[in-house]
PDB file of C-alpha atoms in Angstrom:
ATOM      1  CA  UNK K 123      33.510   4.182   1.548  1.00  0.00           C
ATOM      2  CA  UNK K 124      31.786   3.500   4.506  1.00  0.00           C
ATOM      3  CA  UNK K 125      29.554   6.153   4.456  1.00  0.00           C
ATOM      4  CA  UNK K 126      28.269   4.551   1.175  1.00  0.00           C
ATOM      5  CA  UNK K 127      28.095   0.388   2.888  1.00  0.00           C
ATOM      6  CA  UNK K 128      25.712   2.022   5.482  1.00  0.00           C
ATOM      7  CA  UNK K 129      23.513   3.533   3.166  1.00  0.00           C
ATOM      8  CA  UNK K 130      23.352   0.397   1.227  1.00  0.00           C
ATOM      9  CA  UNK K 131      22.909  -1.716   4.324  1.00  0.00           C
ATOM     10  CA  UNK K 132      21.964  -0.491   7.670  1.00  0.00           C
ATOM     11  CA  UNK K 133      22.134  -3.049  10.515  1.00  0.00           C
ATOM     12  CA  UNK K 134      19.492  -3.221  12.522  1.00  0.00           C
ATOM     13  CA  UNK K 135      20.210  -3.278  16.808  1.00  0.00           C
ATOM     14  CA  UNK K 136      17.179  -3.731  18.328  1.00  0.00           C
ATOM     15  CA  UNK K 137      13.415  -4.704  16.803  1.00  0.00           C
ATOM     16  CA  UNK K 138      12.649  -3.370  13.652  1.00  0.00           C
ATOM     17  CA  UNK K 139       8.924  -1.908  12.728  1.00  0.00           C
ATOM     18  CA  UNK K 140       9.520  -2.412   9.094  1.00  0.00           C
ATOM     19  CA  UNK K 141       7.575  -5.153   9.003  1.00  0.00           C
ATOM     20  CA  UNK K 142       4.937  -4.426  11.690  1.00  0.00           C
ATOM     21  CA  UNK K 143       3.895  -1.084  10.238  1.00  0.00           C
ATOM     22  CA  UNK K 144       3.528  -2.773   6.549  1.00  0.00           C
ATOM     23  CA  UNK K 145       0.214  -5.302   6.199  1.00  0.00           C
ATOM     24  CA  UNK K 146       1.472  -6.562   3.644  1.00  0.00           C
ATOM     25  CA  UNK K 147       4.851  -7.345   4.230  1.00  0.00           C
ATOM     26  CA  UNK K 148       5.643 -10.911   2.542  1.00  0.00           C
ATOM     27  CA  UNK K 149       7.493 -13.201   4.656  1.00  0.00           C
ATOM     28  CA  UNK K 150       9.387 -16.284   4.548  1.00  0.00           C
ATOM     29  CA  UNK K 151      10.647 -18.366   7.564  1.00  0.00           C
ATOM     30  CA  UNK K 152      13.164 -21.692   6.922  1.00  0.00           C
ATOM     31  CA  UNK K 153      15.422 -23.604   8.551  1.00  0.00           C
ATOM     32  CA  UNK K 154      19.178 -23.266   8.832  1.00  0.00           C
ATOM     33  CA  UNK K 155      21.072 -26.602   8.669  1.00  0.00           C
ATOM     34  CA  UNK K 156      25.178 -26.977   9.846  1.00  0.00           C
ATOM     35  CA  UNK K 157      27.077 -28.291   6.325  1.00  0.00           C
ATOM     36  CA  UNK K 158      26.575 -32.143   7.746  1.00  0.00           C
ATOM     37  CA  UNK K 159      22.801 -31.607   8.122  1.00  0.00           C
ATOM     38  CA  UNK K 160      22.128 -30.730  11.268  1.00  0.00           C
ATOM     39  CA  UNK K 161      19.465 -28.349  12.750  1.00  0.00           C
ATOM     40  CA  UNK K 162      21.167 -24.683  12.918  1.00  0.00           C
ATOM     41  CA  UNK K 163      17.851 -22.796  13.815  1.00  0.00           C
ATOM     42  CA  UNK K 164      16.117 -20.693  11.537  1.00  0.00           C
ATOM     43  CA  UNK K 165      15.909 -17.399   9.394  1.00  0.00           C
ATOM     44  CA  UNK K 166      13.319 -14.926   8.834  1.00  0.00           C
ATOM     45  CA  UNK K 167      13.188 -13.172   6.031  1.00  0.00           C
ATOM     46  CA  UNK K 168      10.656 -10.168   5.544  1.00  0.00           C
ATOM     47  CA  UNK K 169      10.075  -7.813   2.167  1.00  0.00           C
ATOM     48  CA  UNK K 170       9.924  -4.224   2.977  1.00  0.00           C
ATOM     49  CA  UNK K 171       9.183  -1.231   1.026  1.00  0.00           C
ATOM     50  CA  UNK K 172      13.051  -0.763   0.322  1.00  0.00           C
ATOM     51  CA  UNK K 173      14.653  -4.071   1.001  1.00  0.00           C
ATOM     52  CA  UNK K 174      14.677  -7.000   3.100  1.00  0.00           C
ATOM     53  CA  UNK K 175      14.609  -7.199   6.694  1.00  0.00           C
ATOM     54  CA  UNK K 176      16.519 -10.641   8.064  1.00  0.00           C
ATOM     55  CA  UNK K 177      16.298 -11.972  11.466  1.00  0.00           C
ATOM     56  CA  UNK K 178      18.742 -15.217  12.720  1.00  0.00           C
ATOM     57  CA  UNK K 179      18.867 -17.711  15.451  1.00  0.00           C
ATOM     58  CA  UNK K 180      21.645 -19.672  14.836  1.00  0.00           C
ATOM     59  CA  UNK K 181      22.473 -22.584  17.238  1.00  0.00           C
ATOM     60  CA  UNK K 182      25.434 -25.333  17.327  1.00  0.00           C
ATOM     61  CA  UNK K 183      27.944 -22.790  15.861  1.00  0.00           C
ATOM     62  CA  UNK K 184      31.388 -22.449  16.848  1.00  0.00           C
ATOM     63  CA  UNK K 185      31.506 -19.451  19.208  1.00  0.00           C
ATOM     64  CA  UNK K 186      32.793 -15.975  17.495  1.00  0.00           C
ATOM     65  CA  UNK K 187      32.021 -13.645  14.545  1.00  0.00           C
ATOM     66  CA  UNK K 188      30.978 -15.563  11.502  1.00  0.00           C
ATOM     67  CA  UNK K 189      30.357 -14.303   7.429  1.00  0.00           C
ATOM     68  CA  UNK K 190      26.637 -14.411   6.571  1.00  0.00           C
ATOM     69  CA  UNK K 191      25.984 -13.827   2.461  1.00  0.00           C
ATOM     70  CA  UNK K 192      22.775 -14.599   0.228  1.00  0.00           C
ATOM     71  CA  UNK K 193      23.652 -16.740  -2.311  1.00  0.00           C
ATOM     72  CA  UNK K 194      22.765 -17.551  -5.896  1.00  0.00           C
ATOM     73  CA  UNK K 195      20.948 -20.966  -5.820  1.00  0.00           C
ATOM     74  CA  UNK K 196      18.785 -22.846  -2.845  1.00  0.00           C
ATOM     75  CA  UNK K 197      20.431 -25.858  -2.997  1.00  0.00           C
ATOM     76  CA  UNK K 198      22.151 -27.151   0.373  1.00  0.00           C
ATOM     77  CA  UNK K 199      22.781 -30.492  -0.794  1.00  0.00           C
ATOM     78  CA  UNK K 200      26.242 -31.352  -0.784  1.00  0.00           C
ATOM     79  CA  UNK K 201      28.306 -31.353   2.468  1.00  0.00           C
ATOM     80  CA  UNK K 202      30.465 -28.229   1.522  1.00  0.00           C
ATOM     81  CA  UNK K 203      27.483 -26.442   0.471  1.00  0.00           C
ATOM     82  CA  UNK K 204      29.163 -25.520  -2.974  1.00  0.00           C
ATOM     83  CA  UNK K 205      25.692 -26.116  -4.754  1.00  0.00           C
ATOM     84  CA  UNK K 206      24.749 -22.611  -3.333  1.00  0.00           C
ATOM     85  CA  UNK K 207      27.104 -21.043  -5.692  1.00  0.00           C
ATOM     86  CA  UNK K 208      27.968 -17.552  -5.723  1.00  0.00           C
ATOM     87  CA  UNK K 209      26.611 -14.388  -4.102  1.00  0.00           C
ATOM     88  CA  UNK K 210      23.938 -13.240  -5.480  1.00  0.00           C
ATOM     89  CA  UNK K 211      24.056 -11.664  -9.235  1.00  0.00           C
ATOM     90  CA  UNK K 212      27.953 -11.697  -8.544  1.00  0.00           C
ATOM     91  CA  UNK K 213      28.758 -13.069 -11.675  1.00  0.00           C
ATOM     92  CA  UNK K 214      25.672 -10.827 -13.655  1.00  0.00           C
ATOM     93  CA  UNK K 215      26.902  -7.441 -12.258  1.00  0.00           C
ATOM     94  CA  UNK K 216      30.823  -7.785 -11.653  1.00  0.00           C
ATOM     95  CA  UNK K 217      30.302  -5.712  -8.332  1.00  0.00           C
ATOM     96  CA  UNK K 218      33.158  -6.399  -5.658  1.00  0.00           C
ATOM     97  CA  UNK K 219      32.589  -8.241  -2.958  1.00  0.00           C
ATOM     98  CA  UNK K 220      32.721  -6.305   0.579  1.00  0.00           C
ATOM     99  CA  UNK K 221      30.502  -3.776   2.526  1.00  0.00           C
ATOM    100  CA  UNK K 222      33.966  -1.564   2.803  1.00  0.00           C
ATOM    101  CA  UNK K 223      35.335  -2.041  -0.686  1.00  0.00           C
ATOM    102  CA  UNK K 224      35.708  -0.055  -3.244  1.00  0.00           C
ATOM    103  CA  UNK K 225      33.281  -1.325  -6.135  1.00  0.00           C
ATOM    104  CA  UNK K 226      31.130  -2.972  -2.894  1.00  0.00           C
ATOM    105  CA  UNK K 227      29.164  -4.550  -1.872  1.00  0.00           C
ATOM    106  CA  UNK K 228      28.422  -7.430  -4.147  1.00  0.00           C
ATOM    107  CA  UNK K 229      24.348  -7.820  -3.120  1.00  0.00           C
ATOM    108  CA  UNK K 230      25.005 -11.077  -1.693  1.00  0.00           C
ATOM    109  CA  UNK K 231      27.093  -9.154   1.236  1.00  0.00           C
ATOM    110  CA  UNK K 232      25.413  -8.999   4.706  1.00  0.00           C
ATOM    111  CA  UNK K 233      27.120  -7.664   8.008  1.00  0.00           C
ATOM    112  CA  UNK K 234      28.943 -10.599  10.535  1.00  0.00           C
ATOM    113  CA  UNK K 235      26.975 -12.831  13.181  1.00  0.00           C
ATOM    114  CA  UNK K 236      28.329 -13.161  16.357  1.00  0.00           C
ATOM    115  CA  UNK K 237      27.886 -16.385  18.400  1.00  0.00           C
ATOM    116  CA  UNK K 238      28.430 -17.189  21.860  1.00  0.00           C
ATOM    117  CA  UNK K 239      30.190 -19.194  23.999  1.00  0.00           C
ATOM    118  CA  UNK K 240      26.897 -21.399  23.818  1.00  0.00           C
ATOM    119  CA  UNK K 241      26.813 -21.404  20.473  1.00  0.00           C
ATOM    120  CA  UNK K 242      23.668 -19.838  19.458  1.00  0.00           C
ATOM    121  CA  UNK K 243      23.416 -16.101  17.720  1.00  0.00           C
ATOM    122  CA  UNK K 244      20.535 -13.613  17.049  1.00  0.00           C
ATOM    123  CA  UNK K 245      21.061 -10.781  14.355  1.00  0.00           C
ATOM    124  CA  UNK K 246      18.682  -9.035  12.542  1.00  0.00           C
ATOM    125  CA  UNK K 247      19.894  -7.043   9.603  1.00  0.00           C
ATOM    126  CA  UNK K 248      18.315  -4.956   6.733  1.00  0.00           C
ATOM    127  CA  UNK K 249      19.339  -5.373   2.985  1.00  0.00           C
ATOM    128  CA  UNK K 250      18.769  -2.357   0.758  1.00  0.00           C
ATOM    129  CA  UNK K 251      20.520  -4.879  -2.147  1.00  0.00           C
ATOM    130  CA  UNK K 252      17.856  -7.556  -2.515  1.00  0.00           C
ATOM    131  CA  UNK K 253      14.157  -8.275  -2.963  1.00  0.00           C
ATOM    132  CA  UNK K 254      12.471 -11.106  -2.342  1.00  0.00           C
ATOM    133  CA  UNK K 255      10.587 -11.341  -5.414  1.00  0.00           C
ATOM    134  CA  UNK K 256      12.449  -8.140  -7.329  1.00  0.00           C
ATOM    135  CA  UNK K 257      10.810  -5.346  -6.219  1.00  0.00           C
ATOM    136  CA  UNK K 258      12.663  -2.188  -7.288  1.00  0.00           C
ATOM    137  CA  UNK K 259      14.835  -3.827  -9.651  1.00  0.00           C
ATOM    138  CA  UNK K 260      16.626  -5.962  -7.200  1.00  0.00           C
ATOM    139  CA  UNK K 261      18.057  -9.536  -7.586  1.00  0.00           C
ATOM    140  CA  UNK K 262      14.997 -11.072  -6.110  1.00  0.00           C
ATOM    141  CA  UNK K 263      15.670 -13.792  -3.340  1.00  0.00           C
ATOM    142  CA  UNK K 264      12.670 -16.348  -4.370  1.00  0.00           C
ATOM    143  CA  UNK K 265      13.557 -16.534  -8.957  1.00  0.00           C
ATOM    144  CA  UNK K 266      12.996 -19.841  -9.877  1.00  0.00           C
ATOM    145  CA  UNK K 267      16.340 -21.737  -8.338  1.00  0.00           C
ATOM    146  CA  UNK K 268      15.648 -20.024  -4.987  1.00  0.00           C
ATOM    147  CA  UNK K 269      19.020 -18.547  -3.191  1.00  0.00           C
ATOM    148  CA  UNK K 270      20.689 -19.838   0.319  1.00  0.00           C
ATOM    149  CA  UNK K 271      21.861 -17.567   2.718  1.00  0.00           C
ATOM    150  CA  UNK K 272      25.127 -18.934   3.665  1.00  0.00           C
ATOM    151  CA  UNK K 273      26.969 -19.123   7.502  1.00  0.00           C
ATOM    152  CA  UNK K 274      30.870 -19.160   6.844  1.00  0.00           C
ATOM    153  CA  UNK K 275      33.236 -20.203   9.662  1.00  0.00           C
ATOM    154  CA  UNK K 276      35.289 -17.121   9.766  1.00  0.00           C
ATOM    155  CA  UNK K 277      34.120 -13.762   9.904  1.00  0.00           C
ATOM    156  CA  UNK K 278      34.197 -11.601   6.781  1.00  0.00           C
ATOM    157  CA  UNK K 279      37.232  -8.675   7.002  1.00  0.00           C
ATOM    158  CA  UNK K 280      34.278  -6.871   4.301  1.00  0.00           C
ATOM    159  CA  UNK K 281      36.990  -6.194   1.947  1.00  0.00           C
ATOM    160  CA  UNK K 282      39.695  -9.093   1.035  1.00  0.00           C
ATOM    161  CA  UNK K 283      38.401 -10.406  -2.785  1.00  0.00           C
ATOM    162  CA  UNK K 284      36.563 -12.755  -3.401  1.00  0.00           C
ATOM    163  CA  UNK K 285      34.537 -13.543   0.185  1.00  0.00           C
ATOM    164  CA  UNK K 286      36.264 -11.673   3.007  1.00  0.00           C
ATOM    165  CA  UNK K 287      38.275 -14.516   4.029  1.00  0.00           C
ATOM    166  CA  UNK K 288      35.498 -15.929   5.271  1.00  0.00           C
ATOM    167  CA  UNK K 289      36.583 -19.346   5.278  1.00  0.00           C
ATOM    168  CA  UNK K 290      34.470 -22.834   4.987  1.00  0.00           C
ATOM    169  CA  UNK K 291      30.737 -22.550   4.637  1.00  0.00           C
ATOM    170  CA  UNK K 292      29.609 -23.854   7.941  1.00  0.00           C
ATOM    171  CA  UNK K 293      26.068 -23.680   7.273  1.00  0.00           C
ATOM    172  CA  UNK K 294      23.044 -22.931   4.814  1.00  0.00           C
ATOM    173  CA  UNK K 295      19.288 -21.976   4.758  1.00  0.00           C
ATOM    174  CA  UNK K 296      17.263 -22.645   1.860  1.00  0.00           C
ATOM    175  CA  UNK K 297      14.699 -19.705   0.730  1.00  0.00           C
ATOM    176  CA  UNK K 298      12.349 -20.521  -1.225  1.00  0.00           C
TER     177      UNK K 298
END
């Protein structure tokens, strides 16, 4: 089991030369906003040959690990951040939801951010699930509604059904 969540997504420590050694590496940079609308900081998100490379700074979150997922629809608009809907192709592909579970990971499911006592995070991670615009046959990250990635207020446990017990979505980026 979790021989097969690393191959699918490999977390990334320190800087990554995906993008650096590509020229022609898409990317996409937009803002993270708390659930009441409030700056967050921002996510990078770059198209490799093999998947997507992500890189947060989070800021005014509570301190602690925290559930990060890409999510079905760019829409941040109501204050519980519902609009986002589901992880990504969820409901398309039935997978299960988890990087440790069996029938996981759903491609929505991204490894935990950890913030400090300050409240700001930094994580880069790399997601062998997703495309930005399809490539390989992924569920592409800019289709026509756009997806969010999503901040929850717990951390994901990578297996409990249906998001980890993640908790409340604290907040949401918009890529588009």
């Amino acid at each position: 089991m979790l021989k097969s969540a690393a191959a699918a997504l490999s977390i990334l420590i320190a800087a990554s030369g995906v993008a650096a050694g590509s020229a022609q590496a898409e990317m996409v940079s937009v803002a993270l906003k708390t659930a009441a609308g409030a700056d967050a900081g921002s996510i990078t998100l770059t198209e490799g040959p093999t998947g997507v490379l992500l890189h947060v700074e989070a800021k005014g979150l509570t301190p602690g690990w925290h559930a990060m997922h890409f999510h079905e629809k760019g829409d941040c608009t109501d204050p519980k951040l519902a609009n986002a809907g589901a992880h990504i192709n969820m409901k398309d592909h039935g997978r299960q939801h988890g990087l440790l579970a069996n029938g996981g990971p759903d491609y929505g499911d991204l490894p935990n951010l950890y913030v400090a006592a300050d409240g700001t995070g930094m994580a880069e991670a790399f997601s062998t699930l997703v495309s930005l615009k399809g490539i390989g046959g992924r569920p592409a990250l800019l289709d026509n509604d756009g997806s969010a990635l999503i901040i929850h207020a717990s951390p994901d446990d990578y297996t409990t059904q249906p998001i980890g017990s993640a908790g409340a979505r604290a907040a949401c980026a918009v890529i588009r």
